[in-house]
CSV table of C-alpha atoms in Angstrom, one decimal:
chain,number,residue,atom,x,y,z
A,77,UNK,CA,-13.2,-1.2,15.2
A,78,UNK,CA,-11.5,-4.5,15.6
A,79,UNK,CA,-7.9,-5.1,16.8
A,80,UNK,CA,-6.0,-8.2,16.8
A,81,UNK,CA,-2.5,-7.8,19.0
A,82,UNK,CA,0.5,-9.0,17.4
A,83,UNK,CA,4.1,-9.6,18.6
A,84,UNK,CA,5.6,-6.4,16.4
A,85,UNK,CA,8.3,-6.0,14.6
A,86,UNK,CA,10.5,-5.0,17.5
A,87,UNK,CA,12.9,-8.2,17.9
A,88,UNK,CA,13.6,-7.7,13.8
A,89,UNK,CA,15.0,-4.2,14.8
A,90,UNK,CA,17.1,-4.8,17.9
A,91,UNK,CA,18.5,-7.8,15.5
A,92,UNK,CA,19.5,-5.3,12.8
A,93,UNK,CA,20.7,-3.0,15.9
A,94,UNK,CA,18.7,-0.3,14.3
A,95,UNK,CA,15.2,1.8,15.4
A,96,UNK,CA,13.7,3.0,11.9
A,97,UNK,CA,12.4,6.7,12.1
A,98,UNK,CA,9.5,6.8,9.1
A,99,UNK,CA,6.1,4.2,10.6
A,100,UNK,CA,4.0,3.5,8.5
A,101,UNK,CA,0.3,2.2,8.1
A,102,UNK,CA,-0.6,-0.5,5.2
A,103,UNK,CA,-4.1,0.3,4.0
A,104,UNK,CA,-5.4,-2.8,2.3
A,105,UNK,CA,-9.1,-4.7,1.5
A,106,UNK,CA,-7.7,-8.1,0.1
A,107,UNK,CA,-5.4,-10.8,-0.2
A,108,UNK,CA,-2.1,-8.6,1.0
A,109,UNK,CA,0.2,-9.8,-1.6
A,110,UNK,CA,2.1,-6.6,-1.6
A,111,UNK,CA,1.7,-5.6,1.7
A,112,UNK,CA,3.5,-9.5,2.4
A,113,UNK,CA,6.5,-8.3,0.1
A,114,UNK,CA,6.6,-5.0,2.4
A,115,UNK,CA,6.9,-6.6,5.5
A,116,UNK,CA,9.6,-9.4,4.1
A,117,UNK,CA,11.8,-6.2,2.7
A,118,UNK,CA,11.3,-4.5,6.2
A,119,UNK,CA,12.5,-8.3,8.0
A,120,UNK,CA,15.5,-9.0,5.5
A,121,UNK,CA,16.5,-5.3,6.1
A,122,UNK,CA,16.3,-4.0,2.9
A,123,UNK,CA,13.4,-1.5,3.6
A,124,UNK,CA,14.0,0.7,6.5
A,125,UNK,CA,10.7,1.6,7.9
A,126,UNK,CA,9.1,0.3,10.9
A,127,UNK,CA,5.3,-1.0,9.5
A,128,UNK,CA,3.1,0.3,12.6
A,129,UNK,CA,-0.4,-1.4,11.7
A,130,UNK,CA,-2.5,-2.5,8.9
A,131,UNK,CA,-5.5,-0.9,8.1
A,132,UNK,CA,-8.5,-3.3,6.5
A,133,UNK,CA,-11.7,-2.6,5.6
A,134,UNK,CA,-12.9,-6.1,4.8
A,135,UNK,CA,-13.5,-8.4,7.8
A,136,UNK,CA,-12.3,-11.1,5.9
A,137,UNK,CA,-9.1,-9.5,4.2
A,138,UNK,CA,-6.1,-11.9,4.2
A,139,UNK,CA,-4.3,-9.3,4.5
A,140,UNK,CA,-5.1,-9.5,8.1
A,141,UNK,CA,-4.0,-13.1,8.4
A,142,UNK,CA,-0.6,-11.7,7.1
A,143,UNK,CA,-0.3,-9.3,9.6
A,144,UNK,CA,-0.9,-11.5,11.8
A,145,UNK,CA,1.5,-13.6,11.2
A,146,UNK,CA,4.7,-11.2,11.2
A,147,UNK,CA,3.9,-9.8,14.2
A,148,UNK,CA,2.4,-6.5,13.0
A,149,UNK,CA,-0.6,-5.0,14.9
A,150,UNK,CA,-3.9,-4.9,12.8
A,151,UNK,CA,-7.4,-2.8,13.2
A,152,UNK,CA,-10.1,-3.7,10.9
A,153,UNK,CA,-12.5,-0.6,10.7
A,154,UNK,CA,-16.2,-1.7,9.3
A,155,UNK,CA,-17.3,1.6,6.8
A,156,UNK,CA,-20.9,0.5,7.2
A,157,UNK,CA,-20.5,1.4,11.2
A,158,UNK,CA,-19.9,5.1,10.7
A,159,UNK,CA,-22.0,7.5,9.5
A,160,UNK,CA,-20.4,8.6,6.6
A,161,UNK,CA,-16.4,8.5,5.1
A,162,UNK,CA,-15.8,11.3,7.1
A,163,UNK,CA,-16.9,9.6,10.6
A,164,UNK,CA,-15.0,6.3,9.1
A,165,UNK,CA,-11.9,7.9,8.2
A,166,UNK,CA,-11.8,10.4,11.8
A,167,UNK,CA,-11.9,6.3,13.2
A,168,UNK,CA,-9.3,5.4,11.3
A,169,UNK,CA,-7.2,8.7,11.9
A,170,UNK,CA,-7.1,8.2,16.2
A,171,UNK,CA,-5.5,5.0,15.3
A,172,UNK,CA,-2.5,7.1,12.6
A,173,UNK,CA,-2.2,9.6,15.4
A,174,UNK,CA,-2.1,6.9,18.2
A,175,UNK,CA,0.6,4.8,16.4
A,176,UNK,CA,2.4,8.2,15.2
A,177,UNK,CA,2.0,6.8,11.4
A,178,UNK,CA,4.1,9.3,9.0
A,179,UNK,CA,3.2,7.7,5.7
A,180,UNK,CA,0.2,5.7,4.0
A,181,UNK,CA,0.5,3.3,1.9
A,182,UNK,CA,-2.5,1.9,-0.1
A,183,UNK,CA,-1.8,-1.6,-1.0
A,184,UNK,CA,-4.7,-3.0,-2.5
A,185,UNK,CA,-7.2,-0.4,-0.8
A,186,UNK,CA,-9.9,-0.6,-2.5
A,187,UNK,CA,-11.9,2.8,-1.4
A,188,UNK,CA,-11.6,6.0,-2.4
A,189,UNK,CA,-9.8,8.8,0.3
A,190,UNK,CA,-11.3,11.4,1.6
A,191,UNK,CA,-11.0,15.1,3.0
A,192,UNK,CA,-10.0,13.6,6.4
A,193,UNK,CA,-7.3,11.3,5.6
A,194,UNK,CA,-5.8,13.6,2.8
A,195,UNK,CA,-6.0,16.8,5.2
A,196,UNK,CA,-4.4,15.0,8.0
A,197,UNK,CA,-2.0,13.4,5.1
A,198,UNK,CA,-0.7,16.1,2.9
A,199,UNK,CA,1.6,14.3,-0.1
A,200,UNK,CA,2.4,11.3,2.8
A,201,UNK,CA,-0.1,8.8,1.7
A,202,UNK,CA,1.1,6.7,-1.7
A,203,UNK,CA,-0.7,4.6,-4.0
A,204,UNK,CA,0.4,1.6,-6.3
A,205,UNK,CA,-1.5,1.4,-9.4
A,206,UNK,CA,-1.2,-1.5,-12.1
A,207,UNK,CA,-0.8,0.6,-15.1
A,208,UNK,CA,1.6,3.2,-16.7
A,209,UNK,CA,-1.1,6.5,-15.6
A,210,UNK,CA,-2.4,8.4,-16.9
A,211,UNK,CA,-3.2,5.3,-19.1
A,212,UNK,CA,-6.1,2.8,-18.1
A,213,UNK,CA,-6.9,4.8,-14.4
A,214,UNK,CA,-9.5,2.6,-12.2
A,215,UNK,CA,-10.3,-0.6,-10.8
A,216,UNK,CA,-10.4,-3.2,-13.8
A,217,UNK,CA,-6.8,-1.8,-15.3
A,218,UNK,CA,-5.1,-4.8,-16.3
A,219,UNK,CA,-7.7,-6.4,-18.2
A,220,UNK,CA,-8.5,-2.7,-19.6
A,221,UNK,CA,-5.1,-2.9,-21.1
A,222,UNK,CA,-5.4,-6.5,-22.6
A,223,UNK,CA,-8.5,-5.5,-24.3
A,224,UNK,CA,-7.4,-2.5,-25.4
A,225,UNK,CA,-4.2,-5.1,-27.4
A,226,UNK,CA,-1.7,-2.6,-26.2
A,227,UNK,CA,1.8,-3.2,-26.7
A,228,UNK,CA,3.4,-2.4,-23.2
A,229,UNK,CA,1.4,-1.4,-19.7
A,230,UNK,CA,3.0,-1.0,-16.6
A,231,UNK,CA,2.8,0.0,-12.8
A,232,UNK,CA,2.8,3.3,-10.9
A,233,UNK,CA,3.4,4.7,-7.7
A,234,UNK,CA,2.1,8.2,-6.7
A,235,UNK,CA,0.9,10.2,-3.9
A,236,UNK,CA,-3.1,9.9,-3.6
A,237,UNK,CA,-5.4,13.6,-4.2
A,238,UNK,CA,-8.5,14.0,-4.3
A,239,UNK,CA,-9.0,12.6,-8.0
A,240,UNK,CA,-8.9,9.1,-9.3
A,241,UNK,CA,-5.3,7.9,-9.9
A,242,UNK,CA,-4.9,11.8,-10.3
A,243,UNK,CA,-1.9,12.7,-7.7
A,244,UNK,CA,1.8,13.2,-8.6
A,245,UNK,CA,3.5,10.8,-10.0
A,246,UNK,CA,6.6,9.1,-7.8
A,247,UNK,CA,8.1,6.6,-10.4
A,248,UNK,CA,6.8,4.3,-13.1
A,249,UNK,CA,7.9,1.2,-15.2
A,250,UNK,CA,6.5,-0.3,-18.5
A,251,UNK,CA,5.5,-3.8,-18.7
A,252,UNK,CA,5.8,-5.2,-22.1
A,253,UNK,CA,3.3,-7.6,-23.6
A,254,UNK,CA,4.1,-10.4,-25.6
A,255,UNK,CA,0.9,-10.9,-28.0
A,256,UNK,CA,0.8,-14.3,-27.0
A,257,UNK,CA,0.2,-13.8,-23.2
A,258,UNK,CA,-3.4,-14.4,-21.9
A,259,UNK,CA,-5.0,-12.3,-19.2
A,260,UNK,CA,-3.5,-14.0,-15.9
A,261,UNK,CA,-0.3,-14.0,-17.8
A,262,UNK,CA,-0.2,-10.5,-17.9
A,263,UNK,CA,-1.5,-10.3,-14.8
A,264,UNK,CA,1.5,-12.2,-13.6
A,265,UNK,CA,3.8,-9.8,-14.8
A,266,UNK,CA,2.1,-7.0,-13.7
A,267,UNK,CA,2.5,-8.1,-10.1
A,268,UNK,CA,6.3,-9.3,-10.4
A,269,UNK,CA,6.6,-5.6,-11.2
A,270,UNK,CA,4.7,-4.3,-8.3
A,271,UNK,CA,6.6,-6.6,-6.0
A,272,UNK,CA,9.9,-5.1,-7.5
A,273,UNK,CA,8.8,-1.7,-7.7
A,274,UNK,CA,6.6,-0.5,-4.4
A,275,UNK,CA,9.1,-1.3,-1.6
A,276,UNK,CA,11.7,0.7,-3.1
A,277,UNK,CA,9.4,3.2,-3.6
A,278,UNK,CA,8.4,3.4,-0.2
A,279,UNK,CA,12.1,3.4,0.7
A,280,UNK,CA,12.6,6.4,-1.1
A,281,UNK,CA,9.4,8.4,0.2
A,282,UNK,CA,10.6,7.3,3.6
A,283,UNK,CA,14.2,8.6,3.0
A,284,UNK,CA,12.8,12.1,1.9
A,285,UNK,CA,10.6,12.2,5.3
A,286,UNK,CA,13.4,11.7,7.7
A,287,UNK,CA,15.3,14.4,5.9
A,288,UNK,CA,12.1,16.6,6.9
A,289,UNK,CA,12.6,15.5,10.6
């Protein structure tokens, strides 16, 4: 694995005059676009989690960069280095255990979980998926929807299983789609929701796991 040390979020905290009890740990493999709308929620005070680390498994995420850069500790974790998902992931657990993470969130992780994570995990690792599920499931689900010339998509949160975009469902919004709108426009939307939607989301996931301490 590779670690970059960061400041942390502590000074944010003793600002607010608060210690958060839920961590969590940001999964991402890209740009970190929603994982950088987490971590202004948790700064402005509006999300009440502490984000212990981000997890990459691209060397050249941005998402990294972003981490970086507010302070937050990251650990990029090669899956070509270990001898199979469940050597990868057992990597990636030490670090969960280590920083006492309580929930997962995928934010743009593009790999599939395994036995390891979601043992380790039960219904405390969420996923946010550009469409209204069970409609348009998988990678490409934006542009499966403006091919298809529906009338409305949307974005969904739910907890991750073993399927594909198969767990329960958390909480879901349409997205309407004006005929007119090309594919980045809709694109465009799509993400405005995300932005909206996740972090409250994760506030409420995190809510219903300090009730559990």
């Amino acid at each position: 694995r590779d670690v970059l040390g960061s400041r942390g979020l502590g000074d944010v905290y003793k600002r607010q005059g608060r210690c958060p009890m839920v961590n969590i740990a940001v999964f991402a493999s890209g740009s970190g676009t929603n994982f950088e709308t987490i971590l202004s929620h948790i700064e402005d005070g509006s999300l009440h989690v502490n984000c212990a680390c981000l997890i990459a498994d691209k060397e050249n995420a941005y998402a990294r960069v972003r981490a970086h850069n507010h302070g937050v500790e990251e650990f990029y974790f090669n899956p070509k280095g270990y001898d199979g998902k469940a050597g990868y992931e057992a990597a990636i657990l030490e670090v969960l255990k280590e920083k006492k993470v309580d929930l997962i969130v995928l934010s743009g992780y593009m790999r599939f979980i395994g036995h390891t994570l979601l043992s380790a995990y039960p219904n405390r690792i969420i996923n946010l998926h550009p469409a209204y599920l069970p409609e348009f499931p998988g990678a490409h689900s934006i542009a499966d929807a403006y091919e298809a010339k529906v009338a409305q998509t949307g974005v969904t949160v739910h907890f991750v299983d073993e399927g594909v975009d198969t767990g329960p469902i958390i909480r879901q919004e349409r997205v309407a789609i004006d005929p007119s709108w090309d594919l980045e426009t809709l694109e465009s939307h799509v993400h405005a929701m995300e932005y909206d939607l996740f972090w409250q989301v994760i506030e409420q996931v995190a809510k219903s796991i300090e009730e559990e301490k």
